[in-house]
């Protein structure tokens, strides 16, 4: 029985996995590159297969306390007039929309007494044999573990070290996302305001307390570096040049912001999520993040992995069960992109017309 587990990444998947491994008799160490929990990112939904997991963790009250105040999406023209209204899934019952950083914090607080957390460190080398994995860290002394799990996101270090370079498994969709929070509330605390032009979307989100802005757009970016914030700001500014509504004001906020999230929307597709005693979970294994499903799938996948490791099925059972959830979601990414960021004026007009004559829920 594998008992001593290293988890790379203290985000949604990593903290959930540490919590459930402890309840299945495992000892976990979680290593996180950041000095603390990150503050950026979009609001995400906790729904579907994630709901029974967070209910069993006893964190639903905390999630509801931290939930966003949004109830609907309002699609707007450049002059601010409303085109259509779309109901938010979190307004329909048990589902919760919550800022990603708050979700990660709540899950970390649930798990922190059950695992060792090493912040401001990362894995630099992995060497496995039939009995375990020798791990070299950037700062901590080398250690040996029975199993290593990469829960370290789209740009996974574990995946790169154990499976191969990112270009072999990550398929960009041609869509980029940039977000930054405000230091004050928005004017309409229950409405997400969205303005589109062909290939571009800008959204004002009320979040919880203070609002924020998201830029989601199609682009062909050469030499993209996901860690270069100055480059990110230049890319967004160039992509939205000449767009009306409140975009000039929002671009000024982005240029002045110190807390900016920016990345390419991508699909992660591997033939197997494990190699010997090294495995992947969450976005590192199967990124599908565009309409908020990534966090829910990360929670469900982490729970499935922890449970499977305590059975004879192990990693094979985990992958079989969780792929059945992930694969249908990955197939809908193109449709989600067409709804959010239509490429053409005709596509945008068709989306808006459909929303007017047949109001739908996301």
mmCIF file of C-alpha atoms in Angstrom:
data_model
loop_
_atom_site.group_PDB
_atom_site.id
_atom_site.type_symbol
_atom_site.label_atom_id
_atom_site.label_comp_id
_atom_site.label_asym_id
_atom_site.label_seq_id
_atom_site.Cartn_x
_atom_site.Cartn_y
_atom_site.Cartn_z
ATOM 1 C CA UNK A 1 0.000 0.000 0.000
ATOM 2 C CA UNK A 2 1.375 3.401 -1.003
ATOM 3 C CA UNK A 3 1.432 5.556 2.134
ATOM 4 C CA UNK A 4 3.843 8.494 1.740
ATOM 5 C CA UNK A 5 2.652 10.875 -0.993
ATOM 6 C CA UNK A 6 4.113 14.113 -2.379
ATOM 7 C CA UNK A 7 1.615 16.492 -3.993
ATOM 8 C CA UNK A 8 2.897 19.309 -6.189
ATOM 9 C CA UNK A 9 0.485 22.253 -6.005
ATOM 10 C CA UNK A 10 -1.555 23.660 -3.110
ATOM 11 C CA UNK A 11 -4.469 24.795 -5.248
ATOM 12 C CA UNK A 12 -7.948 23.347 -5.606
ATOM 13 C CA UNK A 13 -6.899 19.829 -6.626
ATOM 14 C CA UNK A 14 -3.866 19.607 -4.341
ATOM 15 C CA UNK A 15 -5.589 20.631 -1.123
ATOM 16 C CA UNK A 16 -8.626 18.458 -1.838
ATOM 17 C CA UNK A 17 -6.358 15.488 -2.508
ATOM 18 C CA UNK A 18 -4.382 16.050 0.711
ATOM 19 C CA UNK A 19 -7.626 16.151 2.713
ATOM 20 C CA UNK A 20 -8.958 12.878 1.300
ATOM 21 C CA UNK A 21 -5.627 11.052 1.354
ATOM 22 C CA UNK A 22 -5.431 11.695 5.089
ATOM 23 C CA UNK A 23 -8.863 10.133 5.535
ATOM 24 C CA UNK A 24 -7.726 7.074 3.636
ATOM 25 C CA UNK A 25 -4.653 6.501 5.781
ATOM 26 C CA UNK A 26 -1.982 8.303 3.729
ATOM 27 C CA UNK A 27 0.670 10.790 4.802
ATOM 28 C CA UNK A 28 0.944 13.779 2.444
ATOM 29 C CA UNK A 29 3.436 16.534 1.791
ATOM 30 C CA UNK A 30 2.312 19.412 -0.440
ATOM 31 C CA UNK A 31 4.911 21.581 -2.194
ATOM 32 C CA UNK A 32 3.798 24.916 -3.664
ATOM 33 C CA UNK A 33 5.941 27.216 -5.814
ATOM 34 C CA UNK A 34 4.238 30.402 -4.560
ATOM 35 C CA UNK A 35 5.082 31.960 -1.219
ATOM 36 C CA UNK A 36 1.425 31.720 -0.253
ATOM 37 C CA UNK A 37 -1.943 31.061 -1.789
ATOM 38 C CA UNK A 38 -2.477 33.031 -4.982
ATOM 39 C CA UNK A 39 -4.930 35.920 -5.126
ATOM 40 C CA UNK A 40 -5.827 36.079 -8.823
ATOM 41 C CA UNK A 41 -8.196 34.270 -11.126
ATOM 42 C CA UNK A 42 -11.785 34.152 -12.266
ATOM 43 C CA UNK A 43 -14.853 33.239 -10.259
ATOM 44 C CA UNK A 44 -15.486 29.512 -10.675
ATOM 45 C CA UNK A 45 -18.435 27.207 -10.054
ATOM 46 C CA UNK A 46 -18.612 24.385 -7.533
ATOM 47 C CA UNK A 47 -21.237 22.090 -8.998
ATOM 48 C CA UNK A 48 -22.019 18.632 -10.327
ATOM 49 C CA UNK A 49 -19.632 15.920 -9.074
ATOM 50 C CA UNK A 50 -17.846 18.385 -6.774
ATOM 51 C CA UNK A 51 -20.923 19.026 -4.623
ATOM 52 C CA UNK A 52 -20.988 15.707 -2.696
ATOM 53 C CA UNK A 53 -17.236 16.026 -2.126
ATOM 54 C CA UNK A 54 -17.363 19.487 -0.529
ATOM 55 C CA UNK A 55 -20.472 18.492 1.434
ATOM 56 C CA UNK A 56 -18.572 15.534 2.898
ATOM 57 C CA UNK A 57 -15.675 17.864 3.734
ATOM 58 C CA UNK A 58 -18.054 20.074 5.716
ATOM 59 C CA UNK A 59 -16.995 23.265 3.882
ATOM 60 C CA UNK A 60 -20.286 24.211 2.191
ATOM 61 C CA UNK A 61 -21.102 26.933 4.784
ATOM 62 C CA UNK A 62 -17.704 28.547 4.159
ATOM 63 C CA UNK A 63 -18.220 28.341 0.408
ATOM 64 C CA UNK A 64 -21.607 30.027 0.649
ATOM 65 C CA UNK A 65 -20.196 32.770 2.879
ATOM 66 C CA UNK A 66 -17.530 33.465 0.237
ATOM 67 C CA UNK A 67 -19.825 33.107 -2.792
ATOM 68 C CA UNK A 68 -20.161 35.849 -5.362
ATOM 69 C CA UNK A 69 -23.301 37.958 -5.456
ATOM 70 C CA UNK A 70 -23.946 37.488 -9.179
ATOM 71 C CA UNK A 71 -27.305 36.144 -10.339
ATOM 72 C CA UNK A 72 -27.402 36.912 -14.045
ATOM 73 C CA UNK A 73 -25.330 37.883 -17.052
ATOM 74 C CA UNK A 74 -26.356 40.943 -19.049
ATOM 75 C CA UNK A 75 -25.101 41.155 -22.625
ATOM 76 C CA UNK A 76 -24.580 44.783 -23.627
ATOM 77 C CA UNK A 77 -24.043 46.776 -26.801
ATOM 78 C CA UNK A 78 -21.253 49.293 -27.113
ATOM 79 C CA UNK A 79 -23.626 52.069 -26.034
ATOM 80 C CA UNK A 80 -24.540 50.167 -22.857
ATOM 81 C CA UNK A 81 -27.996 49.045 -24.001
ATOM 82 C CA UNK A 82 -28.961 45.514 -23.028
ATOM 83 C CA UNK A 83 -29.065 42.776 -25.682
ATOM 84 C CA UNK A 84 -30.111 39.789 -23.556
ATOM 85 C CA UNK A 85 -29.996 38.248 -20.081
ATOM 86 C CA UNK A 86 -28.528 34.848 -19.215
ATOM 87 C CA UNK A 87 -29.219 33.186 -15.868
ATOM 88 C CA UNK A 88 -26.250 32.115 -13.754
ATOM 89 C CA UNK A 89 -26.062 28.441 -12.743
ATOM 90 C CA UNK A 90 -25.228 29.361 -9.147
ATOM 91 C CA UNK A 91 -28.613 31.074 -8.893
ATOM 92 C CA UNK A 92 -30.410 27.771 -9.439
ATOM 93 C CA UNK A 93 -29.914 25.925 -6.133
ATOM 94 C CA UNK A 94 -27.022 24.030 -4.605
ATOM 95 C CA UNK A 95 -24.349 25.298 -6.984
ATOM 96 C CA UNK A 96 -21.911 27.921 -5.706
ATOM 97 C CA UNK A 97 -19.991 30.520 -7.711
ATOM 98 C CA UNK A 98 -16.942 31.623 -5.766
ATOM 99 C CA UNK A 99 -13.697 33.481 -6.510
ATOM 100 C CA UNK A 100 -11.070 30.870 -7.284
ATOM 101 C CA UNK A 101 -8.663 32.201 -4.665
ATOM 102 C CA UNK A 102 -11.342 31.924 -1.960
ATOM 103 C CA UNK A 103 -12.137 28.363 -3.015
ATOM 104 C CA UNK A 104 -8.457 27.412 -2.855
ATOM 105 C CA UNK A 105 -8.098 29.042 0.578
ATOM 106 C CA UNK A 106 -11.115 27.231 2.030
ATOM 107 C CA UNK A 107 -9.879 23.871 0.759
ATOM 108 C CA UNK A 108 -6.372 24.571 2.063
ATOM 109 C CA UNK A 109 -7.731 25.448 5.502
ATOM 110 C CA UNK A 110 -9.665 22.171 5.522
ATOM 111 C CA UNK A 111 -6.498 20.201 4.706
ATOM 112 C CA UNK A 112 -3.667 22.089 6.412
ATOM 113 C CA UNK A 113 -3.760 20.088 9.659
ATOM 114 C CA UNK A 114 -3.654 16.798 7.723
ATOM 115 C CA UNK A 115 -0.562 17.417 5.572
ATOM 116 C CA UNK A 116 2.836 19.087 5.565
ATOM 117 C CA UNK A 117 2.831 22.188 3.345
ATOM 118 C CA UNK A 118 6.063 23.531 1.830
ATOM 119 C CA UNK A 119 5.539 26.980 0.297
ATOM 120 C CA UNK A 120 8.054 28.914 -1.823
ATOM 121 C CA UNK A 121 9.570 25.707 -3.203
ATOM 122 C CA UNK A 122 9.270 23.460 -6.224
ATOM 123 C CA UNK A 123 10.404 20.115 -7.591
ATOM 124 C CA UNK A 124 13.484 20.187 -9.826
ATOM 125 C CA UNK A 125 14.068 16.462 -10.470
ATOM 126 C CA UNK A 126 12.243 13.141 -10.173
ATOM 127 C CA UNK A 127 13.849 9.711 -10.293
ATOM 128 C CA UNK A 128 11.647 6.703 -9.746
ATOM 129 C CA UNK A 129 12.168 2.970 -9.370
ATOM 130 C CA UNK A 130 9.775 0.137 -8.605
ATOM 131 C CA UNK A 131 9.696 1.006 -4.898
ATOM 132 C CA UNK A 132 9.408 4.820 -4.838
ATOM 133 C CA UNK A 133 10.393 8.218 -6.190
ATOM 134 C CA UNK A 134 13.468 10.242 -5.239
ATOM 135 C CA UNK A 135 12.588 13.935 -5.332
ATOM 136 C CA UNK A 136 14.959 16.887 -5.568
ATOM 137 C CA UNK A 137 13.597 20.275 -4.500
ATOM 138 C CA UNK A 138 14.795 23.770 -5.300
ATOM 139 C CA UNK A 139 15.131 24.664 -1.601
ATOM 140 C CA UNK A 140 14.334 21.715 0.667
ATOM 141 C CA UNK A 141 16.578 18.690 1.110
ATOM 142 C CA UNK A 142 15.993 15.715 -1.216
ATOM 143 C CA UNK A 143 13.420 13.195 -0.026
ATOM 144 C CA UNK A 144 11.903 9.892 -1.103
ATOM 145 C CA UNK A 145 8.177 9.244 -1.506
ATOM 146 C CA UNK A 146 6.051 6.254 -2.378
ATOM 147 C CA UNK A 147 4.036 8.296 -4.887
ATOM 148 C CA UNK A 148 4.213 11.749 -6.486
ATOM 149 C CA UNK A 149 1.087 13.531 -7.729
ATOM 150 C CA UNK A 150 1.189 16.572 -9.997
ATOM 151 C CA UNK A 151 -1.685 18.876 -9.038
ATOM 152 C CA UNK A 152 0.214 21.876 -10.339
ATOM 153 C CA UNK A 153 -2.004 23.164 -13.103
ATOM 154 C CA UNK A 154 -1.798 23.791 -16.813
ATOM 155 C CA UNK A 155 1.960 24.447 -16.706
ATOM 156 C CA UNK A 156 2.676 21.419 -14.515
ATOM 157 C CA UNK A 157 6.254 20.882 -13.360
ATOM 158 C CA UNK A 158 5.570 17.225 -12.554
ATOM 159 C CA UNK A 159 4.149 16.610 -16.026
ATOM 160 C CA UNK A 160 7.162 18.221 -17.660
ATOM 161 C CA UNK A 161 9.675 16.249 -15.591
ATOM 162 C CA UNK A 162 7.965 12.860 -15.781
ATOM 163 C CA UNK A 163 5.953 12.863 -19.026
ATOM 164 C CA UNK A 164 7.654 15.306 -21.364
ATOM 165 C CA UNK A 165 7.569 18.923 -22.575
ATOM 166 C CA UNK A 166 4.374 20.947 -22.424
ATOM 167 C CA UNK A 167 4.105 21.224 -26.194
ATOM 168 C CA UNK A 168 3.497 17.454 -26.426
ATOM 169 C CA UNK A 169 0.301 17.531 -24.357
ATOM 170 C CA UNK A 170 -1.091 21.080 -24.230
ATOM 171 C CA UNK A 171 -3.283 22.208 -27.119
ATOM 172 C CA UNK A 172 -3.952 25.970 -27.148
ATOM 173 C CA UNK A 173 -7.424 26.990 -28.291
ATOM 174 C CA UNK A 174 -6.325 30.393 -29.575
ATOM 175 C CA UNK A 175 -8.177 32.109 -26.711
ATOM 176 C CA UNK A 176 -6.526 34.085 -23.921
ATOM 177 C CA UNK A 177 -7.865 35.243 -20.560
ATOM 178 C CA UNK A 178 -6.740 38.187 -18.443
ATOM 179 C CA UNK A 179 -8.321 39.190 -15.127
ATOM 180 C CA UNK A 180 -7.650 41.747 -12.449
ATOM 181 C CA UNK A 181 -9.601 42.646 -9.285
ATOM 182 C CA UNK A 182 -10.880 46.067 -8.291
ATOM 183 C CA UNK A 183 -10.434 47.747 -4.943
ATOM 184 C CA UNK A 184 -14.101 48.776 -4.814
ATOM 185 C CA UNK A 185 -17.545 47.273 -5.527
ATOM 186 C CA UNK A 186 -19.137 47.502 -8.959
ATOM 187 C CA UNK A 187 -22.327 49.492 -9.508
ATOM 188 C CA UNK A 188 -24.583 46.458 -10.076
ATOM 189 C CA UNK A 189 -23.685 43.769 -7.504
ATOM 190 C CA UNK A 190 -25.961 41.048 -8.916
ATOM 191 C CA UNK A 191 -25.094 41.431 -12.602
ATOM 192 C CA UNK A 192 -22.155 40.312 -14.704
ATOM 193 C CA UNK A 193 -21.920 42.857 -17.535
ATOM 194 C CA UNK A 194 -20.506 41.554 -20.818
ATOM 195 C CA UNK A 195 -19.667 43.432 -23.980
ATOM 196 C CA UNK A 196 -18.498 41.597 -27.108
ATOM 197 C CA UNK A 197 -16.976 42.555 -30.389
ATOM 198 C CA UNK A 198 -15.917 39.840 -32.854
ATOM 199 C CA UNK A 199 -13.225 37.768 -31.192
ATOM 200 C CA UNK A 200 -13.226 39.815 -27.984
ATOM 201 C CA UNK A 201 -15.146 39.863 -24.717
ATOM 202 C CA UNK A 202 -14.852 42.117 -21.708
ATOM 203 C CA UNK A 203 -16.771 41.366 -18.514
ATOM 204 C CA UNK A 204 -17.361 43.311 -15.324
ATOM 205 C CA UNK A 205 -17.981 40.845 -12.509
ATOM 206 C CA UNK A 206 -19.343 41.827 -9.071
ATOM 207 C CA UNK A 207 -17.462 38.957 -7.422
ATOM 208 C CA UNK A 208 -17.923 39.339 -3.647
ATOM 209 C CA UNK A 209 -17.450 42.775 -2.128
ATOM 210 C CA UNK A 210 -15.017 44.222 -4.650
ATOM 211 C CA UNK A 211 -15.537 43.540 -8.329
ATOM 212 C CA UNK A 212 -13.168 42.770 -11.158
ATOM 213 C CA UNK A 213 -12.724 42.691 -14.911
ATOM 214 C CA UNK A 214 -12.025 39.851 -17.332
ATOM 215 C CA UNK A 215 -10.753 40.112 -20.891
ATOM 216 C CA UNK A 216 -11.304 36.966 -22.993
ATOM 217 C CA UNK A 217 -10.163 37.161 -26.590
ATOM 218 C CA UNK A 218 -8.940 35.274 -29.632
ATOM 219 C CA UNK A 219 -5.386 35.958 -30.735
ATOM 220 C CA UNK A 220 -2.305 34.447 -32.319
ATOM 221 C CA UNK A 221 0.421 35.327 -29.823
ATOM 222 C CA UNK A 222 4.033 34.646 -30.758
ATOM 223 C CA UNK A 223 6.560 34.060 -27.984
ATOM 224 C CA UNK A 224 3.967 33.923 -25.184
ATOM 225 C CA UNK A 225 5.526 33.701 -21.702
ATOM 226 C CA UNK A 226 2.913 32.953 -19.044
ATOM 227 C CA UNK A 227 5.113 34.534 -16.324
ATOM 228 C CA UNK A 228 5.779 37.901 -18.051
ATOM 229 C CA UNK A 229 3.173 40.341 -16.702
ATOM 230 C CA UNK A 230 4.464 43.298 -18.730
ATOM 231 C CA UNK A 231 4.037 41.233 -21.896
ATOM 232 C CA UNK A 232 0.528 40.228 -20.796
ATOM 233 C CA UNK A 233 -0.536 43.829 -20.390
ATOM 234 C CA UNK A 234 0.837 44.727 -23.820
ATOM 235 C CA UNK A 235 -1.001 41.807 -25.438
ATOM 236 C CA UNK A 236 -4.345 42.770 -23.895
ATOM 237 C CA UNK A 237 -3.926 46.469 -24.672
ATOM 238 C CA UNK A 238 -3.160 45.669 -28.303
ATOM 239 C CA UNK A 239 -6.045 43.189 -28.622
ATOM 240 C CA UNK A 240 -8.611 45.714 -27.343
ATOM 241 C CA UNK A 241 -7.372 48.824 -29.111
ATOM 242 C CA UNK A 242 -10.328 50.772 -30.460
ATOM 243 C CA UNK A 243 -13.024 48.822 -28.579
ATOM 244 C CA UNK A 244 -15.725 51.036 -27.090
ATOM 245 C CA UNK A 245 -18.069 50.757 -24.102
ATOM 246 C CA UNK A 246 -15.962 51.096 -20.902
ATOM 247 C CA UNK A 247 -12.944 49.318 -22.351
ATOM 248 C CA UNK A 248 -10.503 52.297 -22.380
ATOM 249 C CA UNK A 249 -11.125 52.842 -18.650
ATOM 250 C CA UNK A 250 -10.763 49.125 -17.920
ATOM 251 C CA UNK A 251 -7.513 48.907 -19.882
ATOM 252 C CA UNK A 252 -6.142 51.763 -17.761
ATOM 253 C CA UNK A 253 -6.973 49.716 -14.656
ATOM 254 C CA UNK A 254 -5.234 46.679 -16.101
ATOM 255 C CA UNK A 255 -2.097 48.635 -16.982
ATOM 256 C CA UNK A 256 -1.895 50.015 -13.431
ATOM 257 C CA UNK A 257 -2.721 46.702 -11.692
ATOM 258 C CA UNK A 258 -0.175 44.679 -9.731
ATOM 259 C CA UNK A 259 -2.439 41.619 -9.428
ATOM 260 C CA UNK A 260 -3.080 40.254 -12.930
ATOM 261 C CA UNK A 261 -3.879 36.723 -14.048
ATOM 262 C CA UNK A 262 -3.157 35.929 -17.702
ATOM 263 C CA UNK A 263 -2.959 32.657 -19.574
ATOM 264 C CA UNK A 264 -3.901 30.806 -22.734
ATOM 265 C CA UNK A 265 -7.081 28.744 -22.643
ATOM 266 C CA UNK A 266 -5.807 25.274 -23.472
ATOM 267 C CA UNK A 267 -6.767 21.623 -23.475
ATOM 268 C CA UNK A 268 -4.466 19.092 -21.842
ATOM 269 C CA UNK A 269 -4.596 15.665 -23.452
ATOM 270 C CA UNK A 270 -2.367 12.774 -22.346
ATOM 271 C CA UNK A 271 -2.713 9.099 -23.328
ATOM 272 C CA UNK A 272 -2.234 8.192 -19.656
ATOM 273 C CA UNK A 273 -2.356 10.211 -16.443
ATOM 274 C CA UNK A 274 0.211 8.058 -14.678
ATOM 275 C CA UNK A 275 3.700 6.745 -15.289
ATOM 276 C CA UNK A 276 4.851 4.269 -12.687
ATOM 277 C CA UNK A 277 4.601 5.957 -9.301
ATOM 278 C CA UNK A 278 3.959 9.434 -10.712
ATOM 279 C CA UNK A 279 0.449 10.640 -11.601
ATOM 280 C CA UNK A 280 -1.463 13.810 -12.488
ATOM 281 C CA UNK A 281 -4.761 15.320 -11.347
ATOM 282 C CA UNK A 282 -6.745 18.481 -12.093
ATOM 283 C CA UNK A 283 -5.617 20.810 -14.884
ATOM 284 C CA UNK A 284 -2.216 19.100 -15.002
ATOM 285 C CA UNK A 285 -3.970 15.989 -16.330
ATOM 286 C CA UNK A 286 -6.958 17.328 -18.229
ATOM 287 C CA UNK A 287 -7.403 21.081 -18.356
ATOM 288 C CA UNK A 288 -10.905 22.064 -19.509
ATOM 289 C CA UNK A 289 -11.163 25.508 -17.930
ATOM 290 C CA UNK A 290 -13.326 27.981 -19.830
ATOM 291 C CA UNK A 291 -16.805 28.000 -18.300
ATOM 292 C CA UNK A 292 -15.794 27.217 -14.720
ATOM 293 C CA UNK A 293 -15.905 23.401 -14.868
ATOM 294 C CA UNK A 294 -12.175 23.011 -14.235
ATOM 295 C CA UNK A 295 -12.401 23.551 -10.481
ATOM 296 C CA UNK A 296 -15.356 21.212 -10.019
ATOM 297 C CA UNK A 297 -13.603 18.503 -12.004
ATOM 298 C CA UNK A 298 -10.410 19.061 -10.013
ATOM 299 C CA UNK A 299 -12.304 18.538 -6.747
ATOM 300 C CA UNK A 300 -14.063 15.432 -8.038
ATOM 301 C CA UNK A 301 -10.865 14.047 -9.557
ATOM 302 C CA UNK A 302 -8.865 14.525 -6.369
ATOM 303 C CA UNK A 303 -11.504 12.694 -4.348
ATOM 304 C CA UNK A 304 -11.660 9.875 -6.893
ATOM 305 C CA UNK A 305 -7.861 9.545 -6.855
ATOM 306 C CA UNK A 306 -7.622 9.415 -3.064
ATOM 307 C CA UNK A 307 -10.390 6.834 -2.865
ATOM 308 C CA UNK A 308 -8.933 4.700 -5.677
ATOM 309 C CA UNK A 309 -5.478 4.628 -4.094
ATOM 310 C CA UNK A 310 -7.014 2.990 -1.024
ATOM 311 C CA UNK A 311 -8.367 0.130 -3.186
ATOM 312 C CA UNK A 312 -6.849 -2.560 -5.369
ATOM 313 C CA UNK A 313 -7.877 -0.549 -8.444
ATOM 314 C CA UNK A 314 -5.400 2.227 -7.694
ATOM 315 C CA UNK A 315 -4.378 4.605 -10.460
ATOM 316 C CA UNK A 316 -6.119 2.606 -13.188
ATOM 317 C CA UNK A 317 -9.458 2.877 -11.405
ATOM 318 C CA UNK A 318 -8.975 6.615 -10.839
ATOM 319 C CA UNK A 319 -8.231 7.276 -14.489
ATOM 320 C CA UNK A 320 -11.102 5.166 -15.809
ATOM 321 C CA UNK A 321 -13.664 6.806 -13.520
ATOM 322 C CA UNK A 322 -12.498 10.378 -13.947
ATOM 323 C CA UNK A 323 -11.928 10.277 -17.707
ATOM 324 C CA UNK A 324 -15.626 9.461 -18.021
ATOM 325 C CA UNK A 325 -16.336 12.884 -16.468
ATOM 326 C CA UNK A 326 -13.650 14.868 -18.281
ATOM 327 C CA UNK A 327 -13.958 13.690 -21.872
ATOM 328 C CA UNK A 328 -17.501 15.035 -22.475
ATOM 329 C CA UNK A 329 -16.477 18.411 -21.032
ATOM 330 C CA UNK A 330 -13.458 18.683 -23.312
ATOM 331 C CA UNK A 331 -15.699 18.038 -26.311
ATOM 332 C CA UNK A 332 -17.820 21.106 -25.464
ATOM 333 C CA UNK A 333 -14.968 23.628 -25.265
ATOM 334 C CA UNK A 334 -15.421 24.779 -28.872
ATOM 335 C CA UNK A 335 -19.129 25.350 -28.287
ATOM 336 C CA UNK A 336 -18.408 27.266 -25.083
ATOM 337 C CA UNK A 337 -15.880 29.407 -26.946
ATOM 338 C CA UNK A 338 -18.392 30.113 -29.714
ATOM 339 C CA UNK A 339 -20.941 31.303 -27.142
ATOM 340 C CA UNK A 340 -18.518 33.417 -25.142
ATOM 341 C CA UNK A 341 -16.310 34.842 -27.883
ATOM 342 C CA UNK A 342 -17.905 34.558 -31.334
ATOM 343 C CA UNK A 343 -15.320 35.000 -34.070
ATOM 344 C CA UNK A 344 -17.379 37.097 -36.492
ATOM 345 C CA UNK A 345 -20.086 39.747 -36.531
ATOM 346 C CA UNK A 346 -22.478 37.137 -37.909
ATOM 347 C CA UNK A 347 -21.600 34.738 -35.118
ATOM 348 C CA UNK A 348 -22.054 37.473 -32.526
ATOM 349 C CA UNK A 349 -25.410 38.534 -33.983
ATOM 350 C CA UNK A 350 -26.578 34.908 -34.042
ATOM 351 C CA UNK A 351 -25.560 34.379 -30.410
ATOM 352 C CA UNK A 352 -27.327 37.556 -29.327
ATOM 353 C CA UNK A 353 -30.466 36.722 -31.276
ATOM 354 C CA UNK A 354 -30.596 33.250 -29.750
ATOM 355 C CA UNK A 355 -30.201 34.741 -26.272
ATOM 356 C CA UNK A 356 -33.064 37.180 -26.898
ATOM 357 C CA UNK A 357 -35.596 34.758 -28.333
ATOM 358 C CA UNK A 358 -34.594 31.730 -26.284
ATOM 359 C CA UNK A 359 -33.121 32.794 -22.912
ATOM 360 C CA UNK A 360 -30.801 30.078 -21.731
ATOM 361 C CA UNK A 361 -28.811 29.096 -18.645
ATOM 362 C CA UNK A 362 -25.064 28.587 -18.730
#
